[in-house]
Amino acid sequence: MTEASFPFIAPEKIRRMGVICHRHADPDSYMAAFAISRLMGKLAPSARVDVIIPDGMSLLTRRLAESFRQEHLVEGEGDGGEYDLLVAVDIGHAELLKDWLAKLKQSPAVKVLVDHHPLQEGSLYDHMLVDSTASSASEIVATMYRQLGVKAEPSAAQALLLGILFDSQHLLIAKERTLREVVRLIDSGASIEDARLLLRSPPDYGEVIAKLKSARRLKLYRVAGWVVVTTTVGSFQSNVARSLVSMGADVAIVTGETSGETRGSLRANQRFWESTKVHLGTDVAASVAKDQGVGGGHPTAASFTCAMPEAKAGEAALSLISSLLKDKPAEIR
Ligand SMILES: [Mn+2]
């Protein structure tokens, strides 16, 4: 399936379409959806395009969405209207569609997935533009524009650059092809300086406290020569895990109970992934949550929710990683 066949349905048959983000939409998901809606403005000018936010946006996304306004933004349920085309973007696990998973299943629309997460549930969709080697969903959308021969207008180019910067750690993990797409977006009118400024957030002291408190509760382990840390915190699990890896941990396991369930966030550095090939998404998060929750993600960044208490969930992830590394965790005191 190639990007050039998008939208897989005759444009004149599209009266209304929806572009669905994942729950707690991040900038990559929102910006990719925004750019798809602009793309449809060129491919099917008479179609009404809704950008659908099934269950909230991150604070940063909310702020960015002020500058990248969507004429038809549907938050939550929607009006029950019929869609001819539904495009899900940056979804990862289908559960992240929340209430829209059932709507997607029941809808007679042509269903398309645009994603850079490893494919977990393909049977939902009629067509898939999935490339887990792409930096971001936004990069895939940039490729769609190029292969369809549609020039991105400056606001769409800027949106895609924001999505790519957000998901690639400001290009730190960008591959050559990502950089080539970035240069093309700049040629279409995007500004990398503006994008960096827009992504900069004022400090959130809730997050600062969460990070420092979880540092106080940190447990350190040596596993097959790697430094693995575990901690618990009630919110900001992914931010905490990311900052522990930037402090030098090879793997961070952060779990916390919120509203009746345990959320876990796992991060590793690139060196860990390259030398061990332990994939935090498919090997760890998915198996920890198996039978009692959902989990998945990327090789070095993954998350899960489950019914285990927070400490148990952390231990389960640690023992799974240890067994994959064929070693026992030795606590460093
Ligand atoms: Mn993404």
Coordinates of C-alpha atoms and ligand atoms in Angstrom, one line a residue:
M1 CA 0.0 0.0 0.0
T2 CA 1.5 3.3 -0.9
E3 CA 1.0 6.8 0.3
A4 CA 0.1 7.8 -3.3
S5 CA -3.2 5.8 -3.2
F6 CA -4.6 7.9 -0.3
P7 CA -7.5 8.5 0.4
F8 CA -8.4 5.1 -1.1
I9 CA -11.9 6.4 -2.1
A10 CA -13.0 8.7 -4.9
P11 CA -12.8 12.3 -3.5
E12 CA -16.3 13.2 -4.8
K13 CA -17.7 10.4 -2.6
I14 CA -16.4 12.0 0.6
R15 CA -19.0 14.2 2.1
R16 CA -17.7 14.0 5.6
M17 CA -14.5 12.5 7.0
G18 CA -13.0 12.2 10.5
V19 CA -9.3 12.1 11.4
I20 CA -9.0 10.4 14.8
C21 CA -6.1 11.1 17.3
H22 CA -5.2 8.9 20.2
R23 CA -6.4 9.5 23.8
H24 CA -4.5 12.3 25.5
A25 CA -3.4 13.5 22.1
D26 CA 0.2 14.5 21.8
P27 CA 1.6 17.0 19.3
D28 CA 2.6 14.3 16.8
S29 CA -1.0 12.9 16.7
Y30 CA -2.7 16.4 16.6
M31 CA -0.3 17.9 14.0
A32 CA -0.4 14.9 11.7
A33 CA -4.3 15.1 11.9
F34 CA -4.2 18.8 11.3
A35 CA -2.0 18.3 8.2
I36 CA -4.2 15.5 6.9
S37 CA -7.2 17.9 7.2
R38 CA -5.3 20.5 5.1
L39 CA -4.3 17.8 2.6
M40 CA -8.0 16.8 2.2
G41 CA -8.8 20.5 1.6
K42 CA -6.8 20.1 -1.6
L43 CA -7.8 16.5 -2.5
A44 CA -11.5 16.8 -1.7
P45 CA -12.3 20.5 -1.2
S46 CA -16.1 19.9 -0.7
A47 CA -15.6 17.3 2.1
R48 CA -16.1 18.4 5.7
V49 CA -13.2 17.2 7.8
D50 CA -13.5 16.7 11.5
V51 CA -10.4 16.3 13.7
I52 CA -11.6 13.9 16.5
I53 CA -10.0 14.0 20.0
P54 CA -11.5 10.9 21.7
D55 CA -10.2 11.7 25.2
G56 CA -8.4 14.9 25.8
M57 CA -5.1 16.4 24.7
S58 CA -1.8 17.0 26.6
L59 CA -1.3 20.5 27.9
L60 CA 1.3 21.2 25.3
T61 CA -1.0 20.0 22.5
R62 CA -3.8 22.2 23.9
R63 CA -1.5 25.2 23.7
L64 CA -0.3 24.3 20.1
A65 CA -3.9 23.8 19.0
E66 CA -4.5 27.4 19.7
S67 CA -2.1 28.3 16.9
F68 CA -3.2 25.4 14.6
R69 CA -7.0 25.8 14.8
Q70 CA -9.2 23.2 13.3
E71 CA -12.5 24.4 12.0
H72 CA -14.3 21.2 13.0
L73 CA -12.8 19.9 16.2
V74 CA -14.8 17.1 17.8
E75 CA -13.9 16.4 21.4
G76 CA -15.3 13.2 22.9
E77 CA -18.5 11.6 21.6
G78 CA -19.3 13.7 18.5
D79 CA -22.7 14.2 17.1
G80 CA -23.3 10.7 15.9
G81 CA -23.1 11.8 12.2
E82 CA -22.1 9.4 9.4
Y83 CA -18.6 9.4 8.0
D84 CA -17.5 8.3 4.5
L85 CA -13.8 8.1 5.5
L86 CA -12.2 7.7 8.9
V87 CA -8.4 8.0 9.3
A88 CA -6.8 7.1 12.6
V89 CA -3.4 8.7 13.2
D90 CA -0.5 7.7 15.6
I91 CA -2.7 5.2 17.5
G92 CA -0.4 2.4 18.6
H93 CA -2.8 0.2 20.6
A94 CA -6.4 0.3 19.4
E95 CA -7.6 0.8 23.0
L96 CA -6.2 4.3 22.8
L97 CA -9.1 5.2 20.5
K98 CA -11.3 5.0 23.6
D99 CA -15.0 5.3 22.7
W100 CA -14.1 5.8 19.1
L101 CA -12.9 2.2 18.8
A102 CA -16.5 0.9 18.9
K103 CA -17.6 3.7 16.6
L104 CA -14.8 2.9 14.1
K105 CA -15.8 -0.8 14.2
Q106 CA -19.5 -0.1 13.5
S107 CA -19.0 2.7 10.9
P108 CA -19.5 1.8 7.2
A109 CA -16.7 4.4 6.4
V110 CA -13.5 3.4 4.6
K111 CA -11.0 3.1 7.4
V112 CA -7.4 4.0 7.1
L113 CA -4.6 3.8 9.7
V114 CA -1.6 6.2 9.5
D115 CA 0.9 5.1 12.1
H116 CA 4.6 4.7 13.0
H117 CA 3.9 2.3 16.0
P118 CA 4.4 -1.4 15.4
L119 CA 1.0 -2.7 14.1
Q120 CA -1.0 -4.4 16.8
E121 CA -4.6 -4.6 15.4
G122 CA -4.7 -4.5 11.6
S123 CA -8.1 -6.1 11.1
L124 CA -9.9 -2.8 12.0
Y125 CA -8.7 -1.0 8.9
D126 CA -9.3 -1.3 5.1
H127 CA -6.0 0.4 4.3
M128 CA -2.8 1.0 6.3
L129 CA 0.0 3.4 5.9
V130 CA 2.2 2.0 8.7
D131 CA 5.9 2.4 8.9
S132 CA 7.5 1.7 12.2
T133 CA 10.9 3.0 10.9
A134 CA 9.4 6.5 10.5
S135 CA 10.2 9.0 13.3
S136 CA 6.6 10.1 13.7
A137 CA 3.2 10.0 12.2
S138 CA 3.9 13.5 11.0
E139 CA 6.8 12.2 8.9
I140 CA 4.5 9.7 7.2
V141 CA 2.0 12.5 6.4
A142 CA 4.9 14.6 5.0
T143 CA 5.7 11.6 2.8
M144 CA 2.0 11.4 1.8
Y145 CA 2.0 15.0 0.6
R146 CA 5.2 14.4 -1.4
Q147 CA 4.0 11.1 -3.1
L148 CA 0.6 12.7 -3.9
G149 CA 2.4 15.6 -5.5
V150 CA 0.6 18.1 -3.2
K151 CA 2.7 21.0 -1.9
A152 CA 2.2 21.6 1.8
E153 CA 1.0 25.1 2.6
P154 CA 3.2 26.9 5.2
S155 CA 0.9 26.1 8.1
A156 CA 0.7 22.4 7.3
A157 CA 4.5 22.3 6.8
Q158 CA 4.9 24.0 10.2
A159 CA 2.5 21.6 11.8
L160 CA 4.4 18.5 10.4
L161 CA 7.7 20.0 11.5
L162 CA 6.3 20.4 15.1
G163 CA 5.1 16.8 15.1
I164 CA 8.5 15.5 13.9
L165 CA 10.5 17.5 16.4
F166 CA 8.3 16.4 19.2
D167 CA 8.5 12.7 18.5
S168 CA 12.2 12.7 17.4
Q169 CA 13.5 14.4 20.6
H170 CA 14.2 17.5 18.5
L171 CA 15.8 15.4 15.8
L172 CA 18.2 13.7 18.2
I173 CA 17.0 10.3 16.9
A174 CA 16.2 11.4 13.4
K175 CA 17.4 9.3 10.5
E176 CA 18.7 10.7 7.2
R177 CA 15.2 10.4 5.6
T178 CA 13.7 12.3 8.5
L179 CA 16.2 15.1 8.0
R180 CA 15.4 15.2 4.3
E181 CA 11.6 15.5 5.0
V182 CA 12.5 18.3 7.5
V183 CA 14.4 20.2 4.8
R184 CA 11.5 19.8 2.4
L185 CA 9.1 21.2 5.0
I186 CA 11.4 24.2 5.6
D187 CA 11.4 24.7 1.8
S188 CA 7.6 24.7 2.0
G189 CA 7.7 27.6 4.5
A190 CA 8.1 25.9 7.9
S191 CA 10.5 27.6 10.4
I192 CA 12.6 25.4 12.7
E193 CA 13.3 28.3 15.1
D194 CA 9.5 29.0 15.5
A195 CA 8.9 25.3 16.0
R196 CA 11.5 25.1 18.8
L197 CA 10.0 28.1 20.5
L198 CA 6.5 26.7 20.3
L199 CA 7.5 23.4 21.8
R200 CA 9.2 25.1 24.8
S201 CA 6.9 24.9 27.8
P202 CA 7.0 27.0 31.1
P203 CA 7.9 24.7 34.0
D204 CA 5.0 22.7 35.4
Y205 CA 5.7 22.5 39.1
G206 CA 3.4 19.5 39.5
E207 CA 5.7 17.7 37.2
V208 CA 8.8 19.0 38.9
I209 CA 7.6 17.7 42.3
A210 CA 6.6 14.4 40.8
K211 CA 10.1 14.0 39.4
L212 CA 11.9 14.9 42.6
K213 CA 9.6 12.8 44.8
S214 CA 10.0 9.8 42.6
A215 CA 13.8 10.3 42.7
R216 CA 13.6 10.0 46.5
R217 CA 11.8 6.7 46.2
L218 CA 14.2 5.3 43.5
K219 CA 15.5 1.7 43.6
L220 CA 18.6 0.9 41.7
Y221 CA 19.6 -2.4 40.2
R222 CA 22.4 -3.9 38.1
V223 CA 21.1 -6.4 35.6
A224 CA 23.7 -8.0 33.2
G225 CA 25.8 -4.9 33.6
W226 CA 23.0 -2.4 32.9
V227 CA 21.6 0.1 35.4
V228 CA 17.9 -0.4 35.8
V229 CA 15.9 1.9 38.1
T230 CA 12.3 1.6 39.4
T231 CA 10.1 4.1 41.2
T232 CA 6.5 4.9 41.8
V233 CA 4.6 8.1 41.3
G234 CA 0.9 9.0 40.9
S235 CA 1.2 11.1 37.8
F236 CA 3.7 12.2 35.1
Q237 CA 5.0 8.6 34.8
S238 CA 6.4 9.1 31.3
N239 CA 8.1 12.4 32.1
V240 CA 9.7 10.9 35.2
A241 CA 10.9 7.8 33.3
R242 CA 12.4 10.1 30.5
S243 CA 14.2 12.2 33.0
L244 CA 15.7 9.2 34.8
V245 CA 17.1 8.0 31.5
S246 CA 18.6 11.4 30.9
M247 CA 20.2 11.2 34.3
G248 CA 22.0 8.1 33.1
A249 CA 19.9 5.1 33.9
D250 CA 19.9 2.6 31.1
V251 CA 16.3 1.5 31.8
A252 CA 13.7 3.3 33.9
I253 CA 10.5 1.6 35.1
V254 CA 7.9 4.0 36.6
T255 CA 4.6 2.9 37.9
G256 CA 1.7 4.6 39.7
E257 CA -1.9 4.1 40.7
T258 CA -4.4 6.6 39.3
S259 CA -8.1 6.3 39.3
G260 CA -8.3 2.6 40.1
E261 CA -5.7 1.3 37.7
T262 CA -1.9 1.2 37.6
R263 CA -0.1 3.0 34.8
G264 CA 3.4 2.1 33.9
S265 CA 5.9 3.9 31.8
L266 CA 9.2 2.4 30.5
R267 CA 12.1 4.1 28.9
A268 CA 15.6 3.0 27.9
N269 CA 18.5 4.6 26.1
Q270 CA 19.4 3.8 22.5
R271 CA 22.5 1.9 23.6
F272 CA 20.4 -0.5 25.6
W273 CA 18.1 -1.2 22.7
E274 CA 20.9 -1.6 20.2
S275 CA 22.9 -4.0 22.2
T276 CA 20.2 -6.1 23.9
K277 CA 17.4 -5.9 21.3
V278 CA 15.0 -6.0 24.3
H279 CA 11.9 -4.1 22.8
L280 CA 10.2 -2.3 25.7
G281 CA 6.9 -2.1 23.7
T282 CA 6.4 -5.6 22.4
D283 CA 8.7 -7.6 24.8
V284 CA 8.0 -5.9 28.1
A285 CA 4.9 -3.5 28.2
A286 CA 2.7 -5.8 26.2
S287 CA 3.6 -8.9 28.3
V288 CA 3.4 -7.2 31.7
A289 CA -0.2 -6.1 30.9
K290 CA -1.2 -9.3 29.3
D291 CA -4.6 -10.7 30.4
Q292 CA -5.3 -7.8 32.7
G293 CA -4.6 -4.6 30.9
V294 CA -3.1 -3.1 27.7
G295 CA 0.5 -2.2 26.9
G296 CA 2.7 -1.5 23.9
G297 CA 5.0 1.1 22.4
H298 CA 8.4 1.6 20.8
P299 CA 11.7 -0.1 21.5
T300 CA 12.9 2.6 23.9
A301 CA 9.6 4.1 25.1
A302 CA 6.6 2.1 26.1
S303 CA 3.6 2.2 28.5
F304 CA 1.0 -0.1 30.0
T305 CA -2.0 0.0 32.2
C306 CA -2.9 -3.0 34.4
A307 CA -4.8 -4.0 37.6
M308 CA -1.7 -5.0 39.6
P309 CA -0.6 -2.7 42.5
E310 CA 2.0 -0.2 41.5
A311 CA 5.0 -1.8 43.2
K312 CA 4.1 -5.3 41.9
A313 CA 3.8 -3.9 38.4
G314 CA 7.2 -2.4 38.7
E315 CA 8.6 -5.7 40.0
A316 CA 6.9 -7.6 37.1
A317 CA 8.6 -5.3 34.5
L318 CA 12.0 -5.6 36.2
S319 CA 11.8 -9.4 36.4
L320 CA 10.7 -9.6 32.8
I321 CA 13.6 -7.4 31.6
S322 CA 16.0 -9.4 33.8
S323 CA 14.8 -12.7 32.4
L324 CA 15.2 -11.4 28.8
L325 CA 18.8 -10.4 29.8
K326 CA 19.3 -13.8 31.4
D327 CA 20.4 -12.4 34.7
K328 CA 19.0 -11.7 38.2
P329 CA 18.6 -8.1 39.3
A330 CA 21.1 -7.1 42.0
E331 CA 20.0 -4.2 44.1
I332 CA 22.5 -1.4 44.6
R333 CA 22.2 0.1 48.0
Ligands
MN1 MN 3.8 9.6 17.4

